[in-house]
GROMACS .gro file of C-alpha atoms in nm:
model
  379
    1MET     CA    1  -0.340  10.127   5.351
    2ALA     CA    2  -0.051   9.908   5.229
    3ASN     CA    3   0.176   9.877   4.925
    4ASP     CA    4  -0.041   9.590   4.813
    5VAL     CA    5  -0.312   9.393   4.982
    6ASP     CA    6  -0.282   9.011   5.017
    7ARG     CA    7   0.086   8.982   4.932
    8LEU     CA    8   0.252   8.675   5.055
    9GLY     CA    9   0.454   8.746   5.359
   10GLY     CA   10   0.451   8.878   5.716
   11VAL     CA   11   0.315   9.225   5.641
   12GLY     CA   12   0.031   9.072   5.429
   13ARG     CA   13  -0.065   8.840   5.711
   14PHE     CA   14  -0.054   9.135   5.948
   15ILE     CA   15  -0.291   9.346   5.732
   16ASN     CA   16  -0.546   9.074   5.706
   17GLU     CA   17  -0.537   8.997   6.083
   18MET     CA   18  -0.589   9.354   6.168
   19ALA     CA   19  -0.878   9.393   5.928
   20LEU     CA   20  -1.051   9.086   6.063
   21GLY     CA   21  -0.997   9.208   6.418
   22PHE     CA   22  -1.124   9.560   6.366
   23HIS     CA   23  -1.432   9.431   6.178
   24SER     CA   24  -1.511   9.183   6.451
   25ARG     CA   25  -1.517   9.478   6.699
   26GLY     CA   26  -1.766   9.677   6.488
   27TYR     CA   27  -1.541   9.903   6.291
   28GLU     CA   28  -1.630   9.979   5.932
   29THR     CA   29  -1.309   9.848   5.774
   30GLU     CA   30  -1.150   9.892   5.431
   31LEU     CA   31  -0.822   9.758   5.294
   32VAL     CA   32  -0.649   9.983   5.040
   33GLY     CA   33  -0.353   9.873   4.829
   34VAL     CA   34  -0.153  10.114   4.625
   35SER     CA   35  -0.091   9.842   4.367
   36PRO     CA   36  -0.183   9.477   4.306
   37PRO     CA   37   0.058   9.209   4.448
   38PRO     CA   38   0.318   9.106   4.189
   39ALA     CA   39   0.216   8.802   3.972
   40GLY     CA   40   0.247   8.481   4.174
   41HIS     CA   41   0.280   8.641   4.506
   42ARG     CA   42  -0.087   8.679   4.620
   43GLN     CA   43  -0.200   8.484   4.926
   44VAL     CA   44  -0.552   8.338   4.936
   45VAL     CA   45  -0.754   8.507   5.204
   46GLN     CA   46  -1.108   8.454   5.334
   47ARG     CA   47  -1.274   8.772   5.457
   48PRO     CA   48  -1.635   8.885   5.532
   49ALA     CA   49  -1.789   9.062   5.226
   50GLU     CA   50  -1.840   9.378   5.449
   51ILE     CA   51  -1.459   9.443   5.441
   52VAL     CA   52  -1.406   9.660   5.144
   53VAL     CA   53  -1.090   9.600   4.938
   54ARG     CA   54  -0.969   9.867   4.705
   55THR     CA   55  -0.661   9.885   4.472
   56LEU     CA   56  -0.554  10.228   4.342
   57MET     CA   57  -0.331  10.110   4.054
   58PRO     CA   58  -0.466   9.873   3.780
   59GLU     CA   59  -0.124   9.689   3.767
   60SER     CA   60   0.201   9.667   3.951
   61PRO     CA   61   0.445   9.941   3.846
   62PRO     CA   62   0.755   9.830   3.653
   63GLU     CA   63   1.084   9.801   3.848
   64ASP     CA   64   1.193  10.140   3.993
   65TRP     CA   65   1.506  10.290   3.823
   66VAL     CA   66   1.658  10.616   3.737
   67LEU     CA   67   1.762  10.751   3.397
   68ARG     CA   68   2.139  10.809   3.445
   69SER     CA   69   2.264  10.908   3.103
   70ASP     CA   70   2.175  11.008   2.749
   71ALA     CA   71   2.227  10.644   2.656
   72ASP     CA   72   1.956  10.552   2.901
   73LYS     CA   73   1.719  10.805   2.748
   74ARG     CA   74   1.777  10.659   2.405
   75ASP     CA   75   1.669  10.313   2.530
   76LYS     CA   76   1.303  10.324   2.438
   77ALA     CA   77   1.210  10.032   2.652
   78ARG     CA   78   1.355  10.186   2.969
   79VAL     CA   79   1.196  10.518   2.891
   80ALA     CA   80   0.863  10.343   2.836
   81ARG     CA   81   0.892  10.171   3.173
   82HIS     CA   82   0.979  10.490   3.344
   83GLU     CA   83   0.677  10.667   3.185
   84ARG     CA   84   0.441  10.386   3.283
   85ARG     CA   85   0.559  10.404   3.640
   86PHE     CA   86   0.481  10.784   3.637
   87GLU     CA   87   0.137  10.727   3.484
   88LEU     CA   88   0.041  10.458   3.746
   89ARG     CA   89   0.148  10.686   4.026
   90GLU     CA   90  -0.067  10.965   3.888
   91ILE     CA   91  -0.370  10.724   3.865
   92ALA     CA   92  -0.319  10.635   4.239
   93VAL     CA   93  -0.275  10.997   4.351
   94ALA     CA   94  -0.581  11.113   4.156
   95GLN     CA   95  -0.798  10.853   4.329
   96LEU     CA   96  -0.654  10.937   4.673
   97ARG     CA   97  -0.741  11.315   4.615
   98GLU     CA   98  -1.108  11.202   4.591
   99LEU     CA   99  -1.087  10.946   4.864
  100ILE     CA  100  -0.942  11.189   5.122
  101GLU     CA  101  -1.245  11.406   5.080
  102PHE     CA  102  -1.483  11.112   5.082
  103TRP     CA  103  -1.336  10.948   5.395
  104GLY     CA  104  -1.332  11.270   5.585
  105PRO     CA  105  -1.248  11.341   5.952
  106ARG     CA  106  -1.432  11.029   6.098
  107THR     CA  107  -1.195  10.805   5.915
  108LEU     CA  108  -0.865  10.678   6.061
  109ILE     CA  109  -0.606  10.561   5.807
  110ILE     CA  110  -0.330  10.321   5.926
  111CYS     CA  111  -0.052  10.344   5.671
  112THR     CA  112   0.129  10.010   5.724
  113GLN     CA  113   0.407  10.118   5.496
  114VAL     CA  114   0.561  10.454   5.419
  115TYR     CA  115   0.501  10.415   5.039
  116GLY     CA  116   0.125  10.457   5.095
  117MET     CA  117   0.186  10.778   5.300
  118GLU     CA  118   0.412  10.922   5.032
  119HIS     CA  119   0.115  10.894   4.791
  120MET     CA  120  -0.121  11.052   5.046
  121LEU     CA  121   0.104  11.353   5.079
  122GLU     CA  122   0.135  11.379   4.693
  123ALA     CA  123  -0.243  11.376   4.682
  124GLY     CA  124  -0.263  11.678   4.909
  125TYR     CA  125  -0.314  11.524   5.254
  126ASP     CA  126  -0.276  11.779   5.519
  127ALA     CA  127  -0.264  11.690   5.890
  128ASP     CA  128  -0.372  12.037   5.992
  129ASP     CA  129  -0.689  12.023   5.777
  130SER     CA  130  -0.975  11.916   6.011
  131SER     CA  131  -1.172  11.790   5.714
  132HIS     CA  132  -0.912  11.529   5.638
  133PRO     CA  133  -0.887  11.174   5.792
  134ARG     CA  134  -0.662  11.111   6.093
  135VAL     CA  135  -0.345  10.907   6.000
  136ILE     CA  136  -0.127  10.665   6.187
  137GLY     CA  137   0.207  10.577   6.007
  138GLN     CA  138   0.363  10.248   6.067
  139TYR     CA  139   0.721  10.117   5.996
  140HIS     CA  140   0.753   9.734   6.015
  141GLY     CA  141   1.128   9.730   6.013
  142SER     CA  142   1.393   9.795   6.283
  143PHE     CA  143   1.557  10.139   6.324
  144THR     CA  144   1.894   9.975   6.221
  145GLY     CA  145   1.727   9.848   5.909
  146ALA     CA  146   1.596  10.186   5.827
  147GLN     CA  147   1.927  10.346   5.879
  148ASN     CA  148   2.122  10.092   5.670
  149THR     CA  149   1.872   9.998   5.403
  150GLY     CA  150   1.851  10.256   5.115
  151ASN     CA  151   1.661  10.570   5.213
  152ASP     CA  152   1.412  10.425   5.451
  153LEU     CA  153   1.509  10.644   5.747
  154ARG     CA  154   1.494  10.971   5.550
  155ARG     CA  155   1.162  10.860   5.399
  156VAL     CA  156   0.999  10.774   5.735
  157LEU     CA  157   1.117  11.096   5.902
  158LYS     CA  158   0.978  11.295   5.614
  159ALA     CA  159   0.646  11.107   5.550
  160TYR     CA  160   0.548  11.063   5.907
  161ASP     CA  161   0.659  11.400   6.047
  162THR     CA  162   0.302  11.545   6.075
  163VAL     CA  163   0.089  11.234   6.121
  164ASP     CA  164  -0.111  11.182   6.444
  165ARG     CA  165   0.111  10.894   6.549
  166SER     CA  166   0.408  10.713   6.404
  167VAL     CA  167   0.390  10.347   6.531
  168PHE     CA  168   0.686  10.115   6.561
  169LEU     CA  169   0.713   9.747   6.667
  170THR     CA  170   0.901   9.794   6.998
  171ALA     CA  171   0.966  10.064   7.255
  172ALA     CA  172   1.334  10.065   7.164
  173TYR     CA  173   1.262  10.131   6.792
  174ALA     CA  174   1.013  10.415   6.887
  175GLU     CA  175   1.276  10.574   7.102
  176GLU     CA  176   1.546  10.567   6.836
  177PHE     CA  177   1.313  10.732   6.583
  178ARG     CA  178   1.219  10.990   6.845
  179LYS     CA  179   1.584  11.075   6.887
  180LYS     CA  180   1.596  11.139   6.514
  181GLY     CA  181   1.325  11.400   6.532
  182LEU     CA  182   0.979  11.228   6.530
  183ASN     CA  183   0.788  11.357   6.831
  184ASN     CA  184   0.483  11.148   6.772
  185THR     CA  185   0.616  10.804   6.822
  186TYR     CA  186   0.433  10.506   6.979
  187TRP     CA  187   0.483  10.136   6.971
  188VAL     CA  188   0.258   9.833   6.925
  189PRO     CA  189   0.370   9.470   6.830
  190ASN     CA  190   0.204   9.303   6.557
  191PRO     CA  191  -0.083   9.062   6.628
  192VAL     CA  192  -0.023   8.702   6.534
  193ALA     CA  193  -0.287   8.436   6.505
  194THR     CA  194  -0.211   8.067   6.520
  195PRO     CA  195  -0.158   7.962   6.155
  196ALA     CA  196  -0.426   7.735   6.016
  197HIS     CA  197  -0.302   7.369   6.022
  198THR     CA  198  -0.401   7.007   6.052
  199GLU     CA  199  -0.240   6.795   6.319
  200LYS     CA  200   0.039   6.577   6.188
  201GLU     CA  201   0.352   6.395   6.308
  202ARG     CA  202   0.650   6.625   6.315
  203SER     CA  203   0.948   6.526   6.103
  204ASN     CA  204   1.312   6.601   6.177
  205THR     CA  205   1.320   6.919   5.973
  206PHE     CA  206   1.479   7.260   6.005
  207VAL     CA  207   1.262   7.503   5.821
  208ALA     CA  208   1.323   7.859   5.698
  209LEU     CA  209   1.044   8.095   5.577
  210GLY     CA  210   1.177   8.392   5.379
  211ARG     CA  211   1.261   8.540   5.051
  212TYR     CA  212   1.551   8.408   4.854
  213ASP     CA  213   1.733   8.746   4.873
  214GLU     CA  214   2.035   8.917   5.027
  215GLU     CA  215   1.834   9.037   5.330
  216LYS     CA  216   1.736   8.689   5.434
  217SER     CA  217   2.089   8.557   5.356
  218LEU     CA  218   1.983   8.194   5.349
  219HIS     CA  219   2.336   8.089   5.226
  220TYR     CA  220   2.434   8.095   5.593
  221LEU     CA  221   2.178   7.841   5.673
  222LEU     CA  222   2.294   7.616   5.395
  223ALA     CA  223   2.660   7.660   5.506
  224ALA     CA  224   2.571   7.575   5.860
  225TRP     CA  225   2.370   7.273   5.766
  226ASN     CA  226   2.660   7.152   5.544
  227GLU     CA  227   2.881   7.157   5.854
  228VAL     CA  228   2.655   6.923   6.058
  229SER     CA  229   2.451   6.727   5.805
  230GLU     CA  230   2.668   6.410   5.836
  231GLN     CA  231   2.611   6.410   6.213
  232LEU     CA  232   2.228   6.432   6.158
  233PRO     CA  233   2.151   6.174   5.883
  234ASP     CA  234   1.781   6.157   5.973
  235TRP     CA  235   1.739   6.544   5.953
  236ARG     CA  236   1.678   6.771   5.654
  237VAL     CA  237   1.654   7.138   5.562
  238GLU     CA  238   1.365   7.298   5.376
  239LEU     CA  239   1.363   7.668   5.262
  240TYR     CA  240   1.030   7.813   5.175
  241GLY     CA  241   1.016   8.136   4.972
  242GLU     CA  242   1.099   8.282   4.624
  243GLY     CA  243   1.326   8.551   4.508
  244PRO     CA  244   1.625   8.664   4.289
  245LEU     CA  245   1.885   8.449   4.462
  246ARG     CA  246   1.715   8.111   4.385
  247PRO     CA  247   1.978   8.020   4.116
  248GLN     CA  248   2.266   8.100   4.351
  249LEU     CA  249   2.120   7.905   4.644
  250GLN     CA  250   2.049   7.606   4.409
  251SER     CA  251   2.404   7.625   4.273
  252MET     CA  252   2.536   7.623   4.626
  253ILE     CA  253   2.341   7.309   4.715
  254ASP     CA  254   2.453   7.145   4.392
  255ASP     CA  255   2.821   7.254   4.384
  256ARG     CA  256   2.886   7.157   4.752
  257SER     CA  257   2.662   6.849   4.733
  258ILE     CA  258   2.479   6.960   5.046
  259PRO     CA  259   2.255   6.661   5.138
  260ARG     CA  260   1.892   6.676   5.227
  261ALA     CA  261   1.854   7.052   5.155
  262GLN     CA  262   1.575   7.169   4.926
  263LEU     CA  263   1.437   7.499   4.802
  264MET     CA  264   1.068   7.440   4.833
  265GLY     CA  265   0.936   7.762   4.667
  266LYS     CA  266   0.674   7.994   4.799
  267THR     CA  267   0.385   7.872   5.017
  268ASP     CA  268   0.069   8.016   5.153
  269GLN     CA  269   0.029   7.716   5.384
  270VAL     CA  270   0.252   7.841   5.667
  271GLY     CA  271   0.078   7.644   5.933
  272GLU     CA  272   0.110   7.318   5.756
  273VAL     CA  273   0.486   7.379   5.690
  274LEU     CA  274   0.562   7.465   6.056
  275ILE     CA  275   0.343   7.192   6.222
  276GLY     CA  276   0.540   6.930   6.037
  277SER     CA  277   0.881   7.072   6.139
  278LYS     CA  278   1.082   7.080   6.460
  279VAL     CA  279   1.310   7.386   6.434
  280HIS     CA  280   1.267   7.717   6.260
  281VAL     CA  281   1.586   7.898   6.139
  282LEU     CA  282   1.611   8.270   6.064
  283THR     CA  283   1.942   8.401   5.926
  284SER     CA  284   1.831   8.760   5.822
  285GLN     CA  285   2.066   9.055   5.802
  286VAL     CA  286   1.801   9.276   5.953
  287GLU     CA  287   1.444   9.234   6.092
  288GLY     CA  288   1.182   9.433   6.277
  289LEU     CA  289   0.966   9.199   6.484
  290PRO     CA  290   0.942   8.898   6.264
  291ILE     CA  291   0.599   8.738   6.260
  292ALA     CA  292   0.741   8.401   6.140
  293ILE     CA  293   0.910   8.361   6.486
  294VAL     CA  294   0.582   8.411   6.663
  295GLU     CA  295   0.391   8.190   6.423
  296ALA     CA  296   0.645   7.908   6.469
  297GLY     CA  297   0.629   7.958   6.843
  298LEU     CA  298   0.251   7.925   6.850
  299LEU     CA  299   0.291   7.586   6.687
  300GLY     CA  300   0.559   7.480   6.927
  301VAL     CA  301   0.854   7.522   6.690
  302PRO     CA  302   1.147   7.714   6.864
  303THR     CA  303   1.359   7.941   6.641
  304VAL     CA  304   1.738   7.960   6.598
  305ALA     CA  305   1.816   8.311   6.483
  306PHE     CA  306   2.097   8.547   6.408
  307ASP     CA  307   2.111   8.842   6.660
  308CYS     CA  308   2.037   9.086   6.374
  309SER     CA  309   1.810   9.338   6.551
  310PRO     CA  310   1.661   9.413   6.896
  311GLY     CA  311   1.342   9.258   6.781
  312ILE     CA  312   1.501   8.914   6.781
  313ARG     CA  313   1.568   8.922   7.161
  314GLU     CA  314   1.218   9.067   7.212
  315LEU     CA  315   1.080   8.744   7.065
  316ILE     CA  316   1.338   8.483   7.180
  317ASP     CA  317   1.459   8.431   7.530
  318SER     CA  318   1.769   8.254   7.429
  319GLU     CA  319   1.824   7.910   7.590
  320ARG     CA  320   1.457   7.906   7.702
  321THR     CA  321   1.231   7.971   7.405
  322GLY     CA  322   1.497   7.936   7.133
  323LEU     CA  323   1.858   8.020   7.058
  324VAL     CA  324   2.013   8.341   6.939
  325VAL     CA  325   2.358   8.334   6.783
  326PRO     CA  326   2.601   8.603   6.666
  327LYS     CA  327   2.502   8.742   6.329
  328ASN     CA  328   2.672   8.565   6.029
  329ASN     CA  329   2.853   8.327   6.252
  330VAL     CA  330   2.830   7.995   6.065
  331ARG     CA  331   3.007   7.791   6.325
  332GLU     CA  332   2.781   7.899   6.614
  333LEU     CA  333   2.468   7.858   6.400
  334SER     CA  334   2.563   7.510   6.313
  335GLU     CA  335   2.635   7.422   6.670
  336ALA     CA  336   2.290   7.558   6.775
  337MET     CA  337   2.120   7.352   6.515
  338LEU     CA  338   2.316   7.040   6.611
  339SER     CA  339   2.246   7.090   6.988
  340LEU     CA  340   1.874   7.107   6.935
  341ALA     CA  341   1.861   6.816   6.708
  342GLU     CA  342   2.049   6.592   6.938
  343ASP     CA  343   1.906   6.717   7.270
  344HIS     CA  344   1.542   6.591   7.255
  345GLU     CA  345   1.469   6.703   7.612
  346THR     CA  346   1.587   7.058   7.556
  347LEU     CA  347   1.397   7.077   7.224
  348SER     CA  348   1.078   6.957   7.393
  349SER     CA  349   1.118   7.218   7.673
  350MET     CA  350   1.180   7.496   7.421
  351SER     CA  351   0.872   7.380   7.229
  352GLU     CA  352   0.645   7.419   7.528
  353ALA     CA  353   0.813   7.746   7.638
  354CYS     CA  354   0.788   7.919   7.307
  355ALA     CA  355   0.422   7.816   7.253
  356ALA     CA  356   0.324   7.966   7.587
  357GLU     CA  357   0.534   8.289   7.534
  358SER     CA  358   0.398   8.353   7.183
  359LYS     CA  359   0.042   8.384   7.318
  360ARG     CA  360   0.122   8.734   7.435
  361TYR     CA  361   0.092   8.843   7.069
  362ALA     CA  362  -0.264   8.701   7.045
  363PRO     CA  363  -0.471   8.931   6.811
  364GLY     CA  364  -0.720   9.016   7.092
  365LYS     CA  365  -0.442   9.153   7.324
  366ILE     CA  366  -0.283   9.355   7.047
  367LEU     CA  367  -0.619   9.491   6.932
  368ASP     CA  368  -0.676   9.608   7.288
  369GLN     CA  369  -0.352   9.807   7.252
  370TRP     CA  370  -0.463   9.965   6.931
  371GLU     CA  371  -0.798  10.067   7.085
  372ASP     CA  372  -0.597  10.229   7.369
  373LEU     CA  373  -0.416  10.431   7.112
  374PHE     CA  374  -0.747  10.532   6.948
  375PHE     CA  375  -0.878  10.648   7.281
  376GLN     CA  376  -0.572  10.860   7.343
  377MET     CA  377  -0.603  11.009   7.000
  378SER     CA  378  -0.984  11.089   7.058
  379ARG     CA  379  -0.912  11.295   7.372
   0.00000   0.00000   0.00000
């Protein structure tokens, strides 16, 4: 169960990889999305027809907001959006009430995001009811991100309090959540398959894969590139994604006349983008265990990343498989980019090392860990 099935991004790729893996091992597999992906953000996925895909809401809910005053209440458009969001939630919850009974105790639900579990609880899910399915709750972010981003920590602690297991991406994250009161924690990293690609000659390109929003803070990449672009006249920067900060990022490129930097828009051809690049750059403010670093590594593209969470150092052995620099430090980011672009021997060595290291996240190995968890739960 996910917020939405087949949405562009790391969680969407994780969901599909898990479904294919479980299906290949003989599990009857179903994907449930609370709502459809937002318009223009659906990835194209090929799956066996035996994998059932179900969407609970007929449309994506309007943007979430709260009525704060009588003036808001008089705004009919805002009230209508609020009421429609409530109606869609009721539709999803009503379906889940029936599905909980239909699925029964021989079904295991993996809630990949807390939003789905909140709907399950509203539909009457009771972990102590032996006629209900078993549930594993996942959180794909870091503990720091949950603590600093809105109400995520409170929501996780409340929604996953009674599930069979709450699963996090690293042992460190699991321990931090345990200290906050969850006594059912476990950890399994995400499986990452080598992205589909065709062999091609690599170009001198720094590439970023991420939403154009505050969390990904791509303005730091543009600022760093602006510092060294004159020293690297045969290199360029390409930013793949979409989001609310597109106008600001484009204005930054235009106002500062940043050369050879381009907003490429969203893509579902991650493999093609990476195989044609030489360095992946990640400037996020917070991450869990970012799939993009592993995908880039599998294709021999080392990552330069901000030290924004413990998951970054889980994935990057700095100076060997990539470079980790202090968070939000433009000078050190630009120096790291320059050093890799100018030192072909180091870049080649890192390319080989990250390709070998990333194989530990192969889907087969991660599925083995999930089945170990299933075995523990069945005892």
